[in-house]
JSON list of C-alpha atoms in Angstrom, two decimals:
[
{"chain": "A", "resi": 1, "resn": "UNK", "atom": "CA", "xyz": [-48.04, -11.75, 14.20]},
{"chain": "A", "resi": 2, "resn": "UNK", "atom": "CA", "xyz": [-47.90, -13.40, 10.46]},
{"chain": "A", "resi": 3, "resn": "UNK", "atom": "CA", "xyz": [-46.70, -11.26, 7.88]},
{"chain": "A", "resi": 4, "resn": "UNK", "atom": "CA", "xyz": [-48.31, -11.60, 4.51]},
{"chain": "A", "resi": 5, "resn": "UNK", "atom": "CA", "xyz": [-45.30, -11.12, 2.58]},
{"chain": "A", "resi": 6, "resn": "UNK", "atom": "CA", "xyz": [-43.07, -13.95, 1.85]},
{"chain": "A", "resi": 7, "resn": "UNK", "atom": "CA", "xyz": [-40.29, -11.61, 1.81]},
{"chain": "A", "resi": 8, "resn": "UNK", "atom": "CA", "xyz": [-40.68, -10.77, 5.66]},
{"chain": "A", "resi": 9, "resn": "UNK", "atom": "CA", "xyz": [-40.68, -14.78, 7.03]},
{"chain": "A", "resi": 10, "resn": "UNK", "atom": "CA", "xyz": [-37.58, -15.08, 8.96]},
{"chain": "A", "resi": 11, "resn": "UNK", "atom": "CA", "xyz": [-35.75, -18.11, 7.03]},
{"chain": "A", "resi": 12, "resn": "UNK", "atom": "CA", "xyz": [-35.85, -16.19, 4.13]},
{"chain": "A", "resi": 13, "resn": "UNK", "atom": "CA", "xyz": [-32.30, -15.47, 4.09]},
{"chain": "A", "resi": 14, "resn": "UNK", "atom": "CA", "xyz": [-31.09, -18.81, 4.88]},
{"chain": "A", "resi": 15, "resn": "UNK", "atom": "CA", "xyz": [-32.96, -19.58, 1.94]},
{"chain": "A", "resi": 16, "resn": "UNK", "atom": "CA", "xyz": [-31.46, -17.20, -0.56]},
{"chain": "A", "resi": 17, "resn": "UNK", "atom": "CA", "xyz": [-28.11, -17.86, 0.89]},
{"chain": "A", "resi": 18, "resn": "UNK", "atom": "CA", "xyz": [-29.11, -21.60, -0.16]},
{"chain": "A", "resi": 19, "resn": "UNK", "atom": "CA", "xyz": [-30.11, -20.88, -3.60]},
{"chain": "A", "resi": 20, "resn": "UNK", "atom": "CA", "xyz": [-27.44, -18.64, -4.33]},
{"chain": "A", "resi": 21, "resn": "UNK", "atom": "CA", "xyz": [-25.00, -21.78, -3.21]},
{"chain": "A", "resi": 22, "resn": "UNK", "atom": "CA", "xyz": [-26.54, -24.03, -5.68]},
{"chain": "A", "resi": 23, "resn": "UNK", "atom": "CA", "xyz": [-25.81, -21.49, -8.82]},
{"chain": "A", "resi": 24, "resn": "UNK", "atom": "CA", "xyz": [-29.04, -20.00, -9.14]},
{"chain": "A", "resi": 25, "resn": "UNK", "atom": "CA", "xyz": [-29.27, -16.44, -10.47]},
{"chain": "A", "resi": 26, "resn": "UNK", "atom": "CA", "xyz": [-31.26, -13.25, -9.20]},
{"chain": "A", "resi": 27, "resn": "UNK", "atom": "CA", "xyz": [-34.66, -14.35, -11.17]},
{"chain": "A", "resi": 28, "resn": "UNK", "atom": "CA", "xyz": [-34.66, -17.68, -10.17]},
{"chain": "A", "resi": 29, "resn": "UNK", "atom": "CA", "xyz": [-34.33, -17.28, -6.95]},
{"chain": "A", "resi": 30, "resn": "UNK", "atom": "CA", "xyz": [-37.16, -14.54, -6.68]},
{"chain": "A", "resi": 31, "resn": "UNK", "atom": "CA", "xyz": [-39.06, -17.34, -9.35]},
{"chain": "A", "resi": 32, "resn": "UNK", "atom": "CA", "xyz": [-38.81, -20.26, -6.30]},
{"chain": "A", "resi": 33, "resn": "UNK", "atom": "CA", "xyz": [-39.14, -17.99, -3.23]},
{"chain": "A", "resi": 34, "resn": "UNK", "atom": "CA", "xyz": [-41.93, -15.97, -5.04]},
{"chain": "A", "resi": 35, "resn": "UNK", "atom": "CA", "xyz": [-40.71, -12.80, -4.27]},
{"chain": "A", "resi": 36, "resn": "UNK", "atom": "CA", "xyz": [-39.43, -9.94, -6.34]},
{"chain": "A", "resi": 37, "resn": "UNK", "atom": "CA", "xyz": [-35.81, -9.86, -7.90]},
{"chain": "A", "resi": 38, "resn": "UNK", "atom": "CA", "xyz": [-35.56, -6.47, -6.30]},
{"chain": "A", "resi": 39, "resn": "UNK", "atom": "CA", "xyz": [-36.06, -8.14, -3.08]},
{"chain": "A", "resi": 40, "resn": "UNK", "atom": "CA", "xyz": [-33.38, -10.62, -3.31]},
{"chain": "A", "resi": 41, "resn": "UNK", "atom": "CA", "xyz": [-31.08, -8.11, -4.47]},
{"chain": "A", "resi": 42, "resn": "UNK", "atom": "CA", "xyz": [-31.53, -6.02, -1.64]},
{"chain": "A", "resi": 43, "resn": "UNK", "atom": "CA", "xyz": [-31.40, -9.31, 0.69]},
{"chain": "A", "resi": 44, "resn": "UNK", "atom": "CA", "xyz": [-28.07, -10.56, -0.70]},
{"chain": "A", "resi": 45, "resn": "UNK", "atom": "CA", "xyz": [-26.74, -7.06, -0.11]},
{"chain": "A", "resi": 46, "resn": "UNK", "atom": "CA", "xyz": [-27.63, -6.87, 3.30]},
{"chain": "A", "resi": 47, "resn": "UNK", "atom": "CA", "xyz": [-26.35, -10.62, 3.90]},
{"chain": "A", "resi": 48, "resn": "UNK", "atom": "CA", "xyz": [-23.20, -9.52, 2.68]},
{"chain": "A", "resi": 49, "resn": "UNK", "atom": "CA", "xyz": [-22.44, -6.47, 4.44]},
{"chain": "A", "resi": 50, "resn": "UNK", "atom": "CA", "xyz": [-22.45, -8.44, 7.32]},
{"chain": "A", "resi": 51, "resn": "UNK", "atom": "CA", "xyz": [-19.57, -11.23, 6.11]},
{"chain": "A", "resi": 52, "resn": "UNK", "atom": "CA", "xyz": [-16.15, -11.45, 7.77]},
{"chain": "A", "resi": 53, "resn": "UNK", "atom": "CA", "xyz": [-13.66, -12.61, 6.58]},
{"chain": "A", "resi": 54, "resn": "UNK", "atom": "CA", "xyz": [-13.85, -16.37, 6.45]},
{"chain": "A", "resi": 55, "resn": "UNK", "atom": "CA", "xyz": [-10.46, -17.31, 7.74]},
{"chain": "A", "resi": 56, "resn": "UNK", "atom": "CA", "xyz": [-7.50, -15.85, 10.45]},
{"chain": "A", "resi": 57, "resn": "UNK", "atom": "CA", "xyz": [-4.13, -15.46, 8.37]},
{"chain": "A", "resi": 58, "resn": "UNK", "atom": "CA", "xyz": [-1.51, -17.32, 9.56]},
{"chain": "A", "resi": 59, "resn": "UNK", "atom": "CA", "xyz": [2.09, -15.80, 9.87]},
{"chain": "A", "resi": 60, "resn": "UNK", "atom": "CA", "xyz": [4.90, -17.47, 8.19]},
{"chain": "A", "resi": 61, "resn": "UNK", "atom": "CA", "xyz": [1.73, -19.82, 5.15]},
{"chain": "A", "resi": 62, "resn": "UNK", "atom": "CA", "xyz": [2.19, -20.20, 1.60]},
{"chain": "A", "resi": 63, "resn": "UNK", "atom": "CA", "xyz": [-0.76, -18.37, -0.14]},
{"chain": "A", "resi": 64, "resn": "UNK", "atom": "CA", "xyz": [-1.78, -18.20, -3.60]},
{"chain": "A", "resi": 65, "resn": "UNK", "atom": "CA", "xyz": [-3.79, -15.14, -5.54]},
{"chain": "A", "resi": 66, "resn": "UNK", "atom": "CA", "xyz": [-6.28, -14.95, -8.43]},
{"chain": "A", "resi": 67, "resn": "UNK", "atom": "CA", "xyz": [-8.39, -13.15, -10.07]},
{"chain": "A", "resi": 68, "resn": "UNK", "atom": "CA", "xyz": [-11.25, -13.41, -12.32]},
{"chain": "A", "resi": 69, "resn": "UNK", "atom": "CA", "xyz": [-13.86, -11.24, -14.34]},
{"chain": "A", "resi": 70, "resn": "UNK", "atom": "CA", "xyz": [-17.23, -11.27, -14.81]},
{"chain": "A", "resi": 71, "resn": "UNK", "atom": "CA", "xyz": [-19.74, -8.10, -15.63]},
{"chain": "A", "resi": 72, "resn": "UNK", "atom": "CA", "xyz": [-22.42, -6.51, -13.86]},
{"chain": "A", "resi": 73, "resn": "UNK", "atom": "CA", "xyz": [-25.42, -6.11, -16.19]},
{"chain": "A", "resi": 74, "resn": "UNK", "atom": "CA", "xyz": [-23.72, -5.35, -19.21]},
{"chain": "A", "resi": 75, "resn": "UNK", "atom": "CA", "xyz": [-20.48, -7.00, -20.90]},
{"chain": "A", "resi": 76, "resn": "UNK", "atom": "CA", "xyz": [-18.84, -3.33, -21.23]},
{"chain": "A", "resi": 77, "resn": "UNK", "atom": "CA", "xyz": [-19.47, -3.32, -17.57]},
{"chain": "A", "resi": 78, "resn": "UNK", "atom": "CA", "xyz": [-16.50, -5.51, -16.25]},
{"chain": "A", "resi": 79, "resn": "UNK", "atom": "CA", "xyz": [-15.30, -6.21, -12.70]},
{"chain": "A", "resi": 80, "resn": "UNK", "atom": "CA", "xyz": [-12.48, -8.03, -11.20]},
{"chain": "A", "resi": 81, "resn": "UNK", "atom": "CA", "xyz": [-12.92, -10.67, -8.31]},
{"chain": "A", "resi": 82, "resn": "UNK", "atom": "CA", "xyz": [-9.87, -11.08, -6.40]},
{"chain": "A", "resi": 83, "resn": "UNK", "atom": "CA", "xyz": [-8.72, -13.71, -4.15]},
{"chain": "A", "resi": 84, "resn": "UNK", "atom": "CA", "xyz": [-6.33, -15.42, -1.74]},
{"chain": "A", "resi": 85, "resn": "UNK", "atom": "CA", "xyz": [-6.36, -19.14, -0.83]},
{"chain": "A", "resi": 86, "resn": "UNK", "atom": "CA", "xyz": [-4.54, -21.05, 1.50]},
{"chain": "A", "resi": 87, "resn": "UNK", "atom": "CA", "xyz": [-3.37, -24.33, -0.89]},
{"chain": "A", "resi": 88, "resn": "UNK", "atom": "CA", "xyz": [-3.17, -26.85, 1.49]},
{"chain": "A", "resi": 89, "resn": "UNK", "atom": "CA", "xyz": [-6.78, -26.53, 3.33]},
{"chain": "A", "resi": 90, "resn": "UNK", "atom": "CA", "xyz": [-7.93, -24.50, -0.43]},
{"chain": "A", "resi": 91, "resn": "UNK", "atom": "CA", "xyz": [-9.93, -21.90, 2.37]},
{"chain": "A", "resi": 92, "resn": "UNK", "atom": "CA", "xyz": [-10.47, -18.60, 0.80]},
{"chain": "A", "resi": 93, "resn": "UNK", "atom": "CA", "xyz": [-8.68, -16.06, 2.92]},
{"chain": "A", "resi": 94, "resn": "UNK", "atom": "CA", "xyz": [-9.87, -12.83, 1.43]},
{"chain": "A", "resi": 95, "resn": "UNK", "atom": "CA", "xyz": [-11.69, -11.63, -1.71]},
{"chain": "A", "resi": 96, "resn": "UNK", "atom": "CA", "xyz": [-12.11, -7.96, -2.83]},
{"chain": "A", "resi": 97, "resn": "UNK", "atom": "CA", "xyz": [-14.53, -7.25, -6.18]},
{"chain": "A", "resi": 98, "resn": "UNK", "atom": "CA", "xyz": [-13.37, -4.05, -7.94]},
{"chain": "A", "resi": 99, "resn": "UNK", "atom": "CA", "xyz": [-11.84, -2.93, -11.16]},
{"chain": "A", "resi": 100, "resn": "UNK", "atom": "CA", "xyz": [-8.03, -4.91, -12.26]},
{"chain": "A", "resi": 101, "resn": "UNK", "atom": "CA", "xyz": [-5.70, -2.38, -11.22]},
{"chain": "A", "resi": 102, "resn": "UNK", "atom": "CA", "xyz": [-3.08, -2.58, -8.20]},
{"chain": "A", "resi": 103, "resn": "UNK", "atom": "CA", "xyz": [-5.62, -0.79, -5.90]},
{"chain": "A", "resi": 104, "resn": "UNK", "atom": "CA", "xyz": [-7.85, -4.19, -6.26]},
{"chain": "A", "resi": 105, "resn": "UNK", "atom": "CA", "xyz": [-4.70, -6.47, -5.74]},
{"chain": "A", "resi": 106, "resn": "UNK", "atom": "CA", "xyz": [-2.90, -4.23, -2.69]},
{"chain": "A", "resi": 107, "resn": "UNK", "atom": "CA", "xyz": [-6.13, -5.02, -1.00]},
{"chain": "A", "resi": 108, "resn": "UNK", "atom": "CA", "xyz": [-5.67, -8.90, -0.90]},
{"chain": "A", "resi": 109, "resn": "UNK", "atom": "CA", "xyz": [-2.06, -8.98, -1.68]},
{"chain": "A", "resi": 110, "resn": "UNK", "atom": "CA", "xyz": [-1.11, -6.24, 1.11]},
{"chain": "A", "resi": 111, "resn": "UNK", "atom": "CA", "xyz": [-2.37, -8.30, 4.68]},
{"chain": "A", "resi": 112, "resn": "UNK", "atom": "CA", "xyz": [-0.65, -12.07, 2.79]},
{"chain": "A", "resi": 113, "resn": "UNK", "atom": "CA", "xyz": [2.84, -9.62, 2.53]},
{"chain": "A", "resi": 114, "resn": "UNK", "atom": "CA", "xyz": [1.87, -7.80, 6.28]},
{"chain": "A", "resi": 115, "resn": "UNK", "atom": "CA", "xyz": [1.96, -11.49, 7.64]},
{"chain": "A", "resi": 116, "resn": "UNK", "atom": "CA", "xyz": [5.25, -12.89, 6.67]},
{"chain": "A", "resi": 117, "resn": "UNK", "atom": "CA", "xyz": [3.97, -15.41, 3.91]},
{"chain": "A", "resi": 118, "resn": "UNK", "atom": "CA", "xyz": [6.32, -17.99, 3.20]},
{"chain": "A", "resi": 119, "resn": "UNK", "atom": "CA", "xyz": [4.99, -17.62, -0.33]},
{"chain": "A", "resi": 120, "resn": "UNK", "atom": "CA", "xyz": [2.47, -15.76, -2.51]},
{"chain": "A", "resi": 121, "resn": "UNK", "atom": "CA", "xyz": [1.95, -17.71, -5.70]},
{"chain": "A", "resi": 122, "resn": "UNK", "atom": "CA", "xyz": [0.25, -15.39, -8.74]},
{"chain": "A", "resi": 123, "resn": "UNK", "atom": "CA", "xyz": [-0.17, -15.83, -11.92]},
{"chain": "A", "resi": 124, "resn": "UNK", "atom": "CA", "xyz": [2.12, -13.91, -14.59]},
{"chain": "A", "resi": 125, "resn": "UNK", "atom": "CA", "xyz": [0.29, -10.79, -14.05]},
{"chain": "A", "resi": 126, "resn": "UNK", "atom": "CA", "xyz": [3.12, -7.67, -14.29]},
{"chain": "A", "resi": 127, "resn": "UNK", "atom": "CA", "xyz": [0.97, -6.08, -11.19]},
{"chain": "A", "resi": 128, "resn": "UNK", "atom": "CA", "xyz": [1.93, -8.82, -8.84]},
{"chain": "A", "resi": 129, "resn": "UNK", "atom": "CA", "xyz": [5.83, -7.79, -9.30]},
{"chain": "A", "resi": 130, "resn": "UNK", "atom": "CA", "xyz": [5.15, -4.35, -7.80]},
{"chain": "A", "resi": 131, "resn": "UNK", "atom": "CA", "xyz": [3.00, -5.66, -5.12]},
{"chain": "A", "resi": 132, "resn": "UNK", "atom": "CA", "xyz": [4.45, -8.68, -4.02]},
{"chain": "A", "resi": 133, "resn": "UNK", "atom": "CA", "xyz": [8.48, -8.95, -2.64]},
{"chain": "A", "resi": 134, "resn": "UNK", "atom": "CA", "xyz": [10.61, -11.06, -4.74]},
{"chain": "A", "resi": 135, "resn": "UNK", "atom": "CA", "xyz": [12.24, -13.08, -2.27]},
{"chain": "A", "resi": 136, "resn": "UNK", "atom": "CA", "xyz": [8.30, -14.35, -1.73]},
{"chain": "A", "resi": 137, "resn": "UNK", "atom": "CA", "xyz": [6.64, -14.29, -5.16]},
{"chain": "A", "resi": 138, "resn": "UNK", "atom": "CA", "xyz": [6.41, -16.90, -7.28]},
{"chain": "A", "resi": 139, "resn": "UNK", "atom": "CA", "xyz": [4.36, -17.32, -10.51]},
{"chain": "A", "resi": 140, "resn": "UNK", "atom": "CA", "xyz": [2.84, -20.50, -11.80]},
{"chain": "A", "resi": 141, "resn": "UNK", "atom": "CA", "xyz": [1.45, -21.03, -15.66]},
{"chain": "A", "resi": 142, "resn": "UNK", "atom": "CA", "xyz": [-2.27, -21.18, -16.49]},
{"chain": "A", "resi": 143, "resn": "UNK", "atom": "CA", "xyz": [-3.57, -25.22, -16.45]},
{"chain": "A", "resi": 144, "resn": "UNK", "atom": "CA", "xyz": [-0.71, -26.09, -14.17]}
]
């Protein structure tokens, strides 16, 4: 059976997945696929409800956390990306999107603690001092 609709052939996804690797936005993916920007939306949501997370933590590492911001559709409309790294191989070990609060930061900063890190490097953010144990946390300056 051939489907008529690009949308439907079964690389499709490897092919957003590709796209979206390379730094191209919504439009321009659904501009080189010819498909709709609804369609790729829906695609890359369903691609990433099925993600794991990308890497086993290891008891007893050194980890570092970050965050970042960006906006969904509007500048007003802000959001937080959060993430942990393992230095030494730099493999992402968890990221959680949400607003900056603790809630956000308990989610990545809570299994690094749970595992016995070595250390959990942060920035200077105060929230990291109620999350993280001293005898653990350690904070680094911006451009170091």
């Amino acid at each position: 059976m051939e489907y008529r609709y690009k949308s439907y052939q079964s690389a499709i996804n490897s092919q957003i997945v590709l796209h979206t690797n390379e730094g191209c936005g919504i439009r321009s993916i659904a501009r080189i696929l010819n498909i709709s920007p609804t369609t790729v939306i829906s695609r890359i949501l369903k691609i990433s409800a099925g993600l794991k997370r990308p890497y086993p933590i290891v008891k007893g590492n050194c980890y570092e956390v970050d965050e970042l911001f960006t906006y969904v559709g509007q500048k007003k409309n802000r959001i937080c990306v959060c993430y942990s790294l393992e230095p030494k191989s730099e493999t992402i070990i968890d990221v959680v999107v949400g607003r900056r609060n603790k809630t956000t930061l308990r989610k990545v900063t809570e299994t690094l603690v749970l595992s016995d890190a070595q250390r959990i490097t942060t920035d200077k953010l105060n929230s990291y001092k109620d999350l993280i144990p001293n005898k653990i946390h350690s904070t680094k300056l911006r451009g170091i």
